Coordinates of N, CA and C in Angstrom, one line a residue:
Chain A
A843 N 0.8 -1.2 0.0 CA -0.1 0.0 0.0 C 0.8 1.3 0.0
Q844 N 0.3 2.3 -0.6 CA 1.1 3.6 -0.6 C 1.1 4.3 0.6
S845 N 2.2 5.0 0.9 CA 2.3 5.8 2.1 C 3.1 7.1 1.8
V846 N 3.0 8.1 2.6 CA 3.6 9.4 2.4 C 4.3 9.8 3.8
T847 N 5.5 10.3 3.8 CA 6.1 10.8 5.0 C 6.4 12.2 4.7
Q848 N 6.0 13.1 5.7 CA 6.4 14.5 5.7 C 7.1 14.7 7.0
P849 N 8.5 14.7 6.9 CA 9.2 14.6 8.2 C 9.2 15.9 9.0
D850 N 8.9 17.0 8.5 CA 8.8 18.3 9.2 C 7.4 18.6 9.6
I851 N 7.1 18.7 10.9 CA 5.8 19.1 11.3 C 5.6 20.6 11.3
H852 N 6.6 21.3 11.6 CA 6.5 22.8 11.5 C 7.8 23.3 10.8
I853 N 7.7 24.4 10.0 CA 8.8 25.1 9.4 C 8.5 26.6 9.5
T854 N 9.5 27.3 9.9 CA 9.4 28.8 10.0 C 10.4 29.3 8.9
V855 N 9.9 30.2 8.1 CA 10.7 30.9 7.0 C 10.5 32.4 7.1
S856 N 11.5 33.1 6.9 CA 11.4 34.6 6.8 C 10.8 34.9 5.5
E857 N 10.0 36.0 5.6 CA 9.4 36.5 4.3 C 10.5 36.8 3.3
G858 N 10.3 36.4 2.0 CA 11.3 36.6 1.0 C 12.3 35.6 0.9
A859 N 12.5 34.7 1.9 CA 13.4 33.6 1.8 C 12.8 32.5 1.0
S860 N 13.7 31.6 0.7 CA 13.3 30.4 -0.1 C 12.8 29.3 0.8
L861 N 12.0 28.4 0.2 CA 11.3 27.4 0.9 C 11.5 26.0 0.3
E862 N 11.7 25.0 1.1 CA 11.6 23.7 0.6 C 10.9 22.7 1.6
L863 N 9.9 22.1 1.3 CA 9.0 21.1 2.1 C 9.3 19.8 1.6
R864 N 9.6 19.0 2.6 CA 10.1 17.6 2.1 C 8.8 16.6 2.1
C865 N 9.0 15.6 1.2 CA 7.9 14.7 1.0 C 8.6 13.4 0.5
N866 N 8.4 12.2 1.2 CA 8.9 11.0 0.7 C 7.8 10.0 0.6
Y867 N 7.7 9.3 -0.4 CA 6.5 8.4 -0.6 C 7.0 6.9 -0.8
S868 N 6.1 6.0 -0.6 CA 6.3 4.6 -0.8 C 5.2 4.1 -1.6
Y869 N 5.7 3.6 -2.8 CA 4.7 3.0 -3.7 C 5.3 2.1 -4.7
G870 N 4.8 0.9 -5.0 CA 5.5 0.0 -5.8 C 5.7 0.3 -7.3
A871 N 4.7 1.1 -7.8 CA 4.8 1.5 -9.2 C 5.0 2.9 -9.4
T872 N 4.9 3.4 -10.5 CA 5.1 4.9 -10.8 C 3.9 5.6 -10.1
P873 N 4.2 6.5 -9.1 CA 3.1 7.1 -8.4 C 2.5 8.3 -9.1
Y874 N 1.4 8.6 -8.7 CA 0.8 10.0 -9.0 C 1.0 10.8 -7.7
L875 N 1.7 12.0 -7.7 CA 2.0 12.7 -6.6 C 1.4 14.2 -6.7
F876 N 1.0 14.6 -5.5 CA 0.3 15.9 -5.4 C 0.8 16.7 -4.2
W877 N 0.6 18.0 -4.3 CA 0.8 18.8 -3.2 C -0.4 19.7 -3.0
Y878 N -1.0 19.7 -1.8 CA -2.1 20.6 -1.5 C -1.8 21.5 -0.4
V879 N -2.6 22.6 -0.4 CA -2.4 23.6 0.6 C -3.7 23.8 1.3
Q880 N -3.7 23.9 2.7 CA -4.9 24.1 3.4 C -4.8 25.3 4.3
S881 N -5.4 26.4 4.0 CA -5.4 27.6 4.9 C -6.5 27.5 5.9
P882 N -6.4 28.2 7.0 CA -7.4 28.1 8.1 C -8.8 28.3 7.6
G883 N -9.7 27.5 7.9 CA -11.0 27.7 7.5 C -11.4 27.4 6.0
Q884 N -10.3 27.0 5.3 CA -10.4 26.8 3.8 C -10.3 25.3 3.5
G885 N -10.9 24.9 2.3 CA -10.7 23.5 2.0 C -9.3 23.4 1.3
L886 N -8.9 22.1 1.2 CA -7.6 21.8 0.5 C -7.6 22.4 -0.9
Q887 N -6.5 23.0 -1.3 CA -6.4 23.5 -2.7 C -5.2 22.8 -3.4
L888 N -5.4 22.3 -4.6 CA -4.3 21.6 -5.2 C -3.3 22.7 -5.8
L889 N -1.9 22.5 -5.4 CA -1.0 23.3 -5.9 C -0.3 22.9 -7.1
L890 N 0.0 21.5 -7.1 CA 0.5 21.0 -8.3 C 0.5 19.4 -8.2
K891 N 0.7 18.8 -9.4 CA 0.7 17.3 -9.4 C 1.7 16.8 -10.4
Y892 N 2.1 15.5 -10.2 CA 3.1 14.9 -11.1 C 2.4 13.5 -11.5
F893 N 2.3 13.3 -12.8 CA 1.9 12.0 -13.3 C 3.0 11.3 -14.0
S894 N 3.7 12.1 -14.9 CA 4.8 11.4 -15.7 C 5.4 12.6 -16.4
G895 N 6.5 12.2 -17.2 CA 7.2 13.2 -18.0 C 8.2 14.0 -17.2
D896 N 8.3 15.3 -17.5 CA 9.2 16.2 -16.9 C 9.2 16.1 -15.3
T897 N 10.3 15.8 -14.7 CA 10.3 15.6 -13.3 C 10.2 16.9 -12.5
L898 N 10.3 18.0 -13.1 CA 10.1 19.3 -12.4 C 8.8 19.9 -12.9
V899 N 7.8 20.0 -11.9 CA 6.5 20.5 -12.3 C 6.3 21.8 -11.6
Q900 N 5.6 22.7 -12.4 CA 5.2 23.9 -11.9 C 3.8 24.0 -11.5
G901 N 3.5 24.7 -10.4 CA 2.2 24.8 -10.0 C 1.7 26.3 -9.8
I902 N 0.6 26.4 -9.0 CA 0.1 27.7 -8.9 C 0.8 28.4 -7.7
K903 N 0.6 29.8 -7.6 CA 1.2 30.5 -6.6 C 2.7 30.5 -6.6
G904 N 3.4 30.3 -7.7 CA 4.8 30.3 -7.7 C 5.5 29.0 -7.2
F905 N 4.8 28.0 -6.9 CA 5.4 26.7 -6.3 C 5.8 25.8 -7.5
E906 N 6.8 25.0 -7.1 CA 7.3 24.0 -8.0 C 7.7 22.7 -7.1
A907 N 7.7 21.6 -7.8 CA 8.2 20.5 -7.1 C 9.0 19.6 -8.0
E908 N 9.9 18.8 -7.5 CA 10.7 17.9 -8.3 C 10.6 16.5 -7.8
F909 N 10.3 15.6 -8.8 CA 10.1 14.2 -8.5 C 11.5 13.6 -8.7
K910 N 11.9 12.9 -7.7 CA 13.2 12.1 -7.7 C 12.9 10.6 -7.4
R911 N 12.9 9.9 -8.4 CA 12.5 8.5 -8.2 C 13.6 7.8 -7.4
S912 N 14.8 8.1 -7.6 CA 15.9 7.4 -6.8 C 15.9 7.7 -5.3
Q913 N 15.3 8.8 -5.0 CA 15.1 9.1 -3.5 C 13.7 9.0 -3.1
S914 N 12.9 8.5 -3.8 CA 11.4 8.4 -3.6 C 11.0 9.7 -2.9
S915 N 11.3 10.8 -3.6 CA 10.9 12.2 -3.0 C 10.2 13.1 -4.0
F916 N 9.5 14.0 -3.4 CA 8.6 14.9 -4.2 C 8.6 16.2 -3.4
N917 N 9.7 16.9 -3.3 CA 9.8 18.1 -2.4 C 9.3 19.3 -3.1
L918 N 8.6 20.1 -2.3 CA 7.9 21.3 -2.8 C 8.8 22.6 -2.5
R919 N 9.0 23.4 -3.5 CA 9.8 24.6 -3.4 C 9.2 25.9 -3.8
K920 N 9.7 27.0 -3.2 CA 9.3 28.3 -3.6 C 10.5 29.2 -3.5
P921 N 10.8 30.0 -4.5 CA 12.1 30.8 -4.3 C 12.0 32.0 -3.3
S922 N 10.7 32.5 -3.1 CA 10.6 33.7 -2.3 C 9.2 33.6 -1.6
V923 N 9.2 33.3 -0.3 CA 7.9 33.1 0.4 C 7.2 34.5 0.7
H924 N 5.9 34.5 0.6 CA 5.1 35.6 1.0 C 4.3 35.3 2.3
W925 N 4.0 36.3 3.0 CA 3.3 36.1 4.2 C 2.0 35.3 4.1
S926 N 1.4 35.4 3.0 CA 0.2 34.7 2.6 C 0.3 33.3 2.3
D927 N 1.6 32.9 2.3 CA 1.8 31.4 2.1 C 1.7 30.6 3.3
A928 N 1.6 31.3 4.5 CA 1.5 30.6 5.8 C 0.2 29.8 5.8
A929 N 0.4 28.5 6.0 CA -0.7 27.5 5.9 C -0.1 26.1 6.2
E930 N -1.0 25.1 6.0 CA -0.6 23.7 6.2 C -0.5 23.1 4.8
Y931 N 0.6 22.3 4.5 CA 0.9 21.8 3.2 C 0.9 20.3 3.4
F932 N 0.1 19.6 2.5 CA 0.0 18.2 2.5 C 0.5 17.6 1.2
C933 N 1.4 16.7 1.3 CA 1.8 15.8 0.1 C 1.0 14.6 0.1
A934 N 0.6 14.2 -1.1 CA -0.3 13.0 -1.3 C 0.2 12.1 -2.4
V935 N 0.0 10.9 -2.2 CA 0.3 9.9 -3.3 C -0.9 9.2 -3.7
G936 N -1.1 8.9 -5.0 CA -2.2 8.3 -5.5 C -1.8 7.0 -6.2
G937 N -2.7 6.0 -6.1 CA -2.4 4.8 -6.7 C -3.6 3.9 -6.7
G938 N -3.2 2.7 -7.2 CA -4.4 1.7 -7.3 C -4.5 1.3 -8.7
N939 N -5.6 0.5 -9.0 CA -5.9 0.0 -10.3 C -6.3 1.2 -11.2
T940 N -6.2 1.0 -12.4 CA -6.7 2.0 -13.4 C -8.1 2.3 -13.2
G941 N -8.4 3.6 -13.1 CA -9.7 4.0 -12.8 C -10.1 4.0 -11.3
F942 N -9.2 3.6 -10.5 CA -9.5 3.6 -9.0 C -8.6 4.7 -8.4
Q943 N -9.3 5.8 -8.0 CA -8.6 6.9 -7.5 C -8.6 7.0 -6.1
K944 N -7.5 6.8 -5.4 CA -7.4 6.8 -4.0 C -6.2 7.7 -3.6
L945 N -6.3 8.8 -2.9 CA -5.2 9.5 -2.4 C -4.9 9.2 -1.0
V946 N -3.6 9.1 -0.7 CA -3.2 8.9 0.7 C -2.3 10.1 1.0
F947 N -2.6 10.8 2.0 CA -2.0 12.0 2.4 C -1.0 11.8 3.5
G948 N 0.0 12.7 3.5 CA 0.9 12.7 4.6 C 0.3 13.5 5.8
T949 N 1.1 13.6 6.8 CA 0.5 14.3 8.1 C 0.6 15.8 8.1
G950 N 1.3 16.4 7.0 CA 1.2 17.8 6.8 C 2.5 18.5 7.4
T951 N 2.8 19.5 6.9 CA 3.8 20.5 7.4 C 3.2 21.9 7.5
R952 N 3.3 22.4 8.7 CA 2.7 23.8 8.9 C 3.8 24.8 8.7
L953 N 3.5 25.7 7.7 CA 4.5 26.8 7.4 C 4.2 28.0 8.1
L954 N 5.1 28.5 8.8 CA 5.0 29.8 9.5 C 6.0 30.7 8.8
V955 N 5.4 32.0 8.6 CA 6.3 33.0 7.8 C 6.5 34.2 8.8
S956 N 7.8 34.4 9.0 CA 8.1 35.5 10.0 C 8.5 36.7 9.2
P957 N 8.1 38.0 9.7 CA 8.4 39.2 9.0 C 9.9 39.4 8.9
Chain B
E1098 N -18.1 29.9 -10.7 CA -18.6 28.4 -10.3 C -18.5 28.2 -8.8
A1099 N -19.6 27.8 -8.4 CA -19.6 27.6 -6.9 C -18.7 26.3 -6.6
G1100 N -18.0 26.4 -5.4 CA -17.3 25.2 -5.0 C -18.1 24.2 -4.3
V1101 N -17.4 23.3 -3.6 CA -18.1 22.3 -2.8 C -18.6 22.9 -1.4
V1102 N -19.8 22.7 -1.2 CA -20.6 23.3 0.0 C -20.8 22.2 1.0
Q1103 N -20.4 22.6 2.2 CA -20.7 21.8 3.3 C -21.4 22.5 4.4
S1104 N -22.2 21.8 5.1 CA -22.9 22.4 6.3 C -23.2 21.2 7.3
P1105 N -23.3 21.6 8.6 CA -22.8 22.9 9.1 C -21.3 23.0 9.1
R1106 N -20.8 24.2 9.4 CA -19.3 24.4 9.4 C -18.8 23.9 10.8
Y1107 N -19.6 24.0 11.8 CA -19.2 23.6 13.1 C -20.4 22.9 13.7
K1108 N -20.0 21.9 14.6 CA -21.1 21.2 15.3 C -20.5 20.6 16.6
I1109 N -21.3 21.0 17.7 CA -20.9 20.5 19.1 C -22.1 19.6 19.6
I1110 N -21.7 18.4 20.0 CA -22.8 17.5 20.4 C -22.2 16.8 21.7
E1111 N -23.2 16.2 22.4 CA -22.8 15.3 23.5 C -22.6 13.9 22.9
K1112 N -21.8 13.1 23.6 CA -21.5 11.8 23.2 C -22.9 11.0 23.2
K1113 N -22.9 10.0 22.3 CA -24.1 9.2 22.2 C -25.1 9.8 21.4
Q1114 N -25.1 11.1 21.1 CA -26.0 11.7 20.2 C -25.7 11.4 18.7
P1115 N -26.7 11.6 17.9 CA -26.5 11.4 16.4 C -26.1 12.8 15.8
V1116 N -25.5 12.7 14.7 CA -25.1 14.0 14.0 C -25.0 13.6 12.5
A1117 N -25.3 14.6 11.8 CA -25.3 14.4 10.2 C -24.6 15.6 9.7
F1118 N -23.9 15.4 8.6 CA -23.2 16.4 7.8 C -23.7 16.2 6.4
W1119 N -23.8 17.5 5.8 CA -24.3 17.5 4.3 C -23.3 18.1 3.5
C1120 N -23.3 17.5 2.2 CA -22.3 18.0 1.2 C -23.0 18.2 -0.1
N1121 N -22.7 19.4 -0.8 CA -23.2 19.6 -2.1 C -22.0 19.7 -3.0
P1122 N -21.8 18.8 -3.9 CA -20.6 18.9 -4.8 C -20.7 19.9 -5.8
I1123 N -19.7 20.1 -6.6 CA -19.6 21.0 -7.7 C -20.5 20.4 -8.8
S1124 N -21.3 21.2 -9.4 CA -22.3 20.8 -10.4 C -21.6 20.0 -11.5
G1125 N -22.2 18.8 -11.8 CA -21.6 18.0 -12.9 C -20.6 17.0 -12.4
H1126 N -20.1 17.1 -11.2 CA -19.1 16.1 -10.7 C -19.8 14.8 -10.3
N1127 N -19.4 13.8 -10.8 CA -20.0 12.5 -10.6 C -19.4 11.8 -9.3
T1128 N -18.2 12.1 -9.0 CA -17.5 11.4 -8.0 C -17.5 12.3 -6.7
L1129 N -17.8 11.7 -5.6 CA -17.9 12.4 -4.3 C -17.1 11.6 -3.3
Y1130 N -16.5 12.3 -2.5 CA -15.6 11.7 -1.4 C -16.0 12.3 0.0
W1131 N -15.9 11.4 1.0 CA -15.9 11.9 2.3 C -14.6 11.5 3.0
Y1132 N -13.9 12.5 3.6 CA -12.7 12.2 4.3 C -12.8 12.6 5.8
L1133 N -12.0 12.0 6.6 CA -11.9 12.3 8.0 C -10.5 12.9 8.2
Q1134 N -10.4 14.1 8.9 CA -9.2 14.7 9.2 C -9.0 14.9 10.6
N1135 N -8.3 14.0 11.4 CA -8.0 14.2 12.8 C -7.0 15.3 12.9
L1136 N -6.9 15.9 14.2 CA -6.1 17.0 14.5 C -4.6 16.6 14.2
G1137 N -3.8 17.4 13.5 CA -2.5 17.0 13.2 C -2.2 16.0 12.2
Q1138 N -3.3 15.5 11.5 CA -3.1 14.5 10.6 C -3.6 14.9 9.2
G1139 N -3.3 14.2 8.2 CA -3.8 14.4 6.8 C -5.2 13.7 6.7
P1140 N -5.9 14.2 5.7 CA -7.2 13.5 5.4 C -7.1 12.0 5.0
E1141 N -8.1 11.2 5.6 CA -8.2 9.8 5.3 C -9.5 9.6 4.7
L1142 N -9.5 8.9 3.6 CA -10.8 8.6 2.9 C -11.7 7.7 3.7
L1143 N -12.9 8.1 3.8 CA -13.9 7.3 4.4 C -14.8 6.4 3.4
I1144 N -15.2 7.2 2.3 CA -16.1 6.6 1.4 C -16.0 7.3 0.1
R1145 N -16.1 6.7 -1.0 CA -16.2 7.4 -2.4 C -17.4 6.9 -3.1
Y1146 N -18.1 7.9 -3.8 CA -19.2 7.6 -4.6 C -18.9 7.8 -6.0
E1147 N -19.4 6.9 -6.9 CA -19.5 7.2 -8.3 C -21.0 7.4 -8.6
N1148 N -21.4 8.5 -8.9 CA -22.8 8.8 -9.0 C -23.5 8.4 -7.6
E1149 N -24.5 7.6 -7.6 CA -25.1 7.2 -6.3 C -24.6 5.9 -5.6
E1150 N -23.6 5.4 -6.3 CA -23.1 4.1 -5.8 C -21.8 4.3 -5.1
A1151 N -21.9 3.7 -3.8 CA -20.6 3.7 -3.1 C -19.7 2.6 -3.5
V1152 N -18.5 3.1 -4.2 CA -17.6 2.1 -4.7 C -16.4 1.8 -3.9
D1153 N -16.2 2.6 -2.9 CA -15.1 2.3 -1.9 C -15.6 2.8 -0.5
D1154 N -16.0 1.9 0.4 CA -16.4 2.3 1.7 C -15.6 1.4 2.8
S1155 N -14.4 0.9 2.3 CA -13.7 0.0 3.2 C -13.2 0.7 4.5
Q1156 N -13.0 2.0 4.5 CA -12.6 2.7 5.7 C -13.6 3.3 6.5
L1157 N -14.9 3.0 6.1 CA -16.1 3.5 6.9 C -16.4 2.6 8.1
P1158 N -16.4 3.1 9.3 CA -16.8 2.3 10.4 C -18.3 2.1 10.4
K1159 N -18.7 0.9 9.9 CA -20.1 0.8 9.6 C -21.0 0.5 10.7
D1160 N -20.4 0.3 11.9 CA -21.2 0.1 13.1 C -21.9 1.4 13.5
R1161 N -21.3 2.5 13.2 CA -21.9 3.8 13.7 C -22.0 4.9 12.6
F1162 N -21.3 4.6 11.4 CA -21.3 5.6 10.4 C -22.1 5.1 9.2
S1163 N -22.8 5.9 8.6 CA -23.6 5.6 7.4 C -23.5 6.8 6.4
A1164 N -23.6 6.6 5.2 CA -23.6 7.7 4.2 C -24.6 7.4 3.1
E1165 N -25.1 8.3 2.4 CA -25.9 8.2 1.3 C -25.8 9.4 0.3
R1166 N -26.1 9.0 -0.9 CA -25.9 10.0 -1.9 C -27.2 9.9 -2.9
L1167 N -28.2 10.5 -2.5 CA -29.5 10.3 -3.2 C -29.4 11.0 -4.5
K1168 N -29.8 10.4 -5.6 CA -29.9 10.9 -7.0 C -28.5 11.4 -7.5
G1169 N -27.5 10.9 -6.8 CA -26.1 11.1 -7.4 C -25.7 12.5 -7.2
V1170 N -26.3 13.3 -6.3 CA -25.8 14.8 -6.3 C -25.3 15.0 -4.8
D1171 N -26.3 15.5 -3.9 CA -25.9 15.7 -2.6 C -25.7 14.5 -1.8
S1172 N -24.9 14.6 -0.8 CA -24.6 13.5 0.1 C -24.7 13.9 1.6
T1173 N -25.0 12.9 2.3 CA -25.1 13.0 3.8 C -24.3 12.0 4.5
L1174 N -23.5 12.3 5.5 CA -22.7 11.4 6.3 C -23.3 11.5 7.7
K1175 N -23.6 10.4 8.3 CA -24.2 10.3 9.6 C -23.4 9.5 10.6
I1176 N -23.4 9.9 11.8 CA -22.8 9.2 12.9 C -23.8 9.0 14.0
Q1177 N -24.1 7.7 14.3 CA -25.0 7.5 15.4 C -24.7 6.1 16.1
P1178 N -24.3 6.2 17.3 CA -24.1 7.3 18.2 C -22.7 7.8 18.1
A1179 N -22.5 9.1 18.4 CA -21.2 9.7 18.3 C -20.4 9.3 19.5
E1180 N -19.1 9.2 19.4 CA -18.2 8.9 20.5 C -17.1 10.0 20.6
L1181 N -16.5 10.2 21.7 CA -15.5 11.2 21.9 C -14.4 11.2 20.8
G1182 N -14.0 10.1 20.4 CA -13.0 10.0 19.4 C -13.4 10.4 18.0
D1183 N -14.6 10.6 17.8 CA -15.2 11.1 16.5 C -14.9 12.7 16.3
S1184 N -14.4 13.4 17.3 CA -14.1 14.7 17.2 C -13.0 14.9 16.2
A1185 N -13.3 15.6 15.1 CA -12.4 15.8 14.0 C -13.1 16.7 12.9
V1186 N -12.4 16.9 11.8 CA -12.9 17.7 10.7 C -13.3 16.6 9.6
Y1187 N -14.6 16.8 9.1 CA -15.1 15.9 8.1 C -15.1 16.7 6.8
L1188 N -14.4 16.2 5.8 CA -14.1 16.9 4.6 C -15.1 16.2 3.5
C1189 N -15.5 16.9 2.6 CA -16.2 16.4 1.4 C -15.4 16.9 0.2
A1190 N -15.3 16.1 -0.8 CA -14.6 16.5 -2.0 C -15.3 15.9 -3.2
S1191 N -15.2 16.6 -4.4 CA -15.7 16.0 -5.6 C -14.9 16.1 -6.7
S1192 N -15.1 15.3 -7.8 CA -14.3 15.4 -8.9 C -15.1 14.9 -10.1
G1193 N -14.5 15.1 -11.3 CA -15.3 15.0 -12.6 C -15.6 13.6 -12.9
T1194 N -15.8 13.3 -14.2 CA -16.5 12.2 -14.7 C -15.6 11.0 -14.8
S1195 N -14.3 11.2 -14.9 CA -13.4 10.1 -15.3 C -13.2 9.1 -14.1
G1196 N -13.2 9.6 -12.9 CA -13.0 8.8 -11.7 C -11.5 8.4 -11.6
T1197 N -10.7 9.0 -12.3 CA -9.2 8.9 -12.2 C -8.5 10.1 -11.8
F1198 N -7.2 9.9 -11.5 CA -6.5 11.0 -11.1 C -6.4 12.2 -12.1
L1199 N -6.9 12.0 -13.3 CA -6.9 13.0 -14.3 C -7.8 14.1 -13.9
D1200 N -8.8 13.7 -13.0 CA -9.7 14.8 -12.5 C -9.3 15.2 -11.2
E1201 N -9.1 16.5 -11.0 CA -8.8 17.1 -9.7 C -9.8 17.0 -8.7
Q1202 N -9.5 16.6 -7.5 CA -10.5 16.6 -6.4 C -10.5 18.0 -5.7
F1203 N -11.7 18.6 -5.7 CA -12.0 19.8 -5.2 C -12.5 19.6 -3.8
F1204 N -12.0 20.3 -2.8 CA -12.4 20.1 -1.4 C -13.3 21.2 -0.9
G1205 N -14.3 20.8 0.0 CA -15.1 21.8 0.7 C -14.3 22.2 2.0
P1206 N -14.9 23.2 2.7 CA -14.1 23.8 3.9 C -14.2 22.8 5.0
G1207 N -15.1 21.8 5.1 CA -15.2 20.8 6.1 C -16.2 21.2 7.2
T1208 N -16.5 20.2 8.0 CA -17.3 20.4 9.2 C -16.5 19.9 10.3
R1209 N -16.3 20.9 11.3 CA -15.6 20.6 12.5 C -16.5 20.0 13.5
L1210 N -16.3 18.7 13.9 CA -17.2 18.2 15.0 C -16.5 18.1 16.3
T1211 N -17.2 18.5 17.3 CA -16.6 18.4 18.7 C -17.7 17.5 19.5
V1212 N -17.2 16.4 20.0 CA -18.0 15.6 20.8 C -17.6 15.7 22.3
L1213 N -18.6 16.1 23.1 CA -18.3 16.3 24.6 C -18.8 15.2 25.5

């Protein structure tokens, strides 16, 4: 069965500094990988996803993520963090039989942005 | 376009009482999901519907939880009776017609349940 590990529970970044959130997955086949953001009182919003092809994927709000099969990782990055990026970030892996869509989420990383 | 609507947003009940959550998915979305999100955890799938059919309910505790999706649109998740450990956020999501990862899951804001 697939699983996701987000090793950092909290991360604090200064506004304007770069950001990298870590995600490691476990899945026997080529995974579908996702990053979601959850702001207080809001539903989860998809930032980006990886299905196949180019291992560097661009998402919304200036985020990008790189799929590294050899490291079983899908880390999320942003070159310059804004105060509005403070939120909870979830990595998820999807798998299963064709046509069976099941997402397994990590425990999340809470991003705090300091002035 | 309206997003996924959930109500109520907050609910406080005494243990052993029943509770119900309602979800209205995005118009035209055939697939509907209910997730449970415990504090400090990621969402976990409880049940998935394709139209009105529950196609994956393996994680739904059927002794106290039930769900329905009448006419393949709105859905209701019920707990009876509620236990202290049911305190969590219940998320609803919907996605398009393919039922695969090609369709993005759109999440509602959730219902935060507190059981006293």
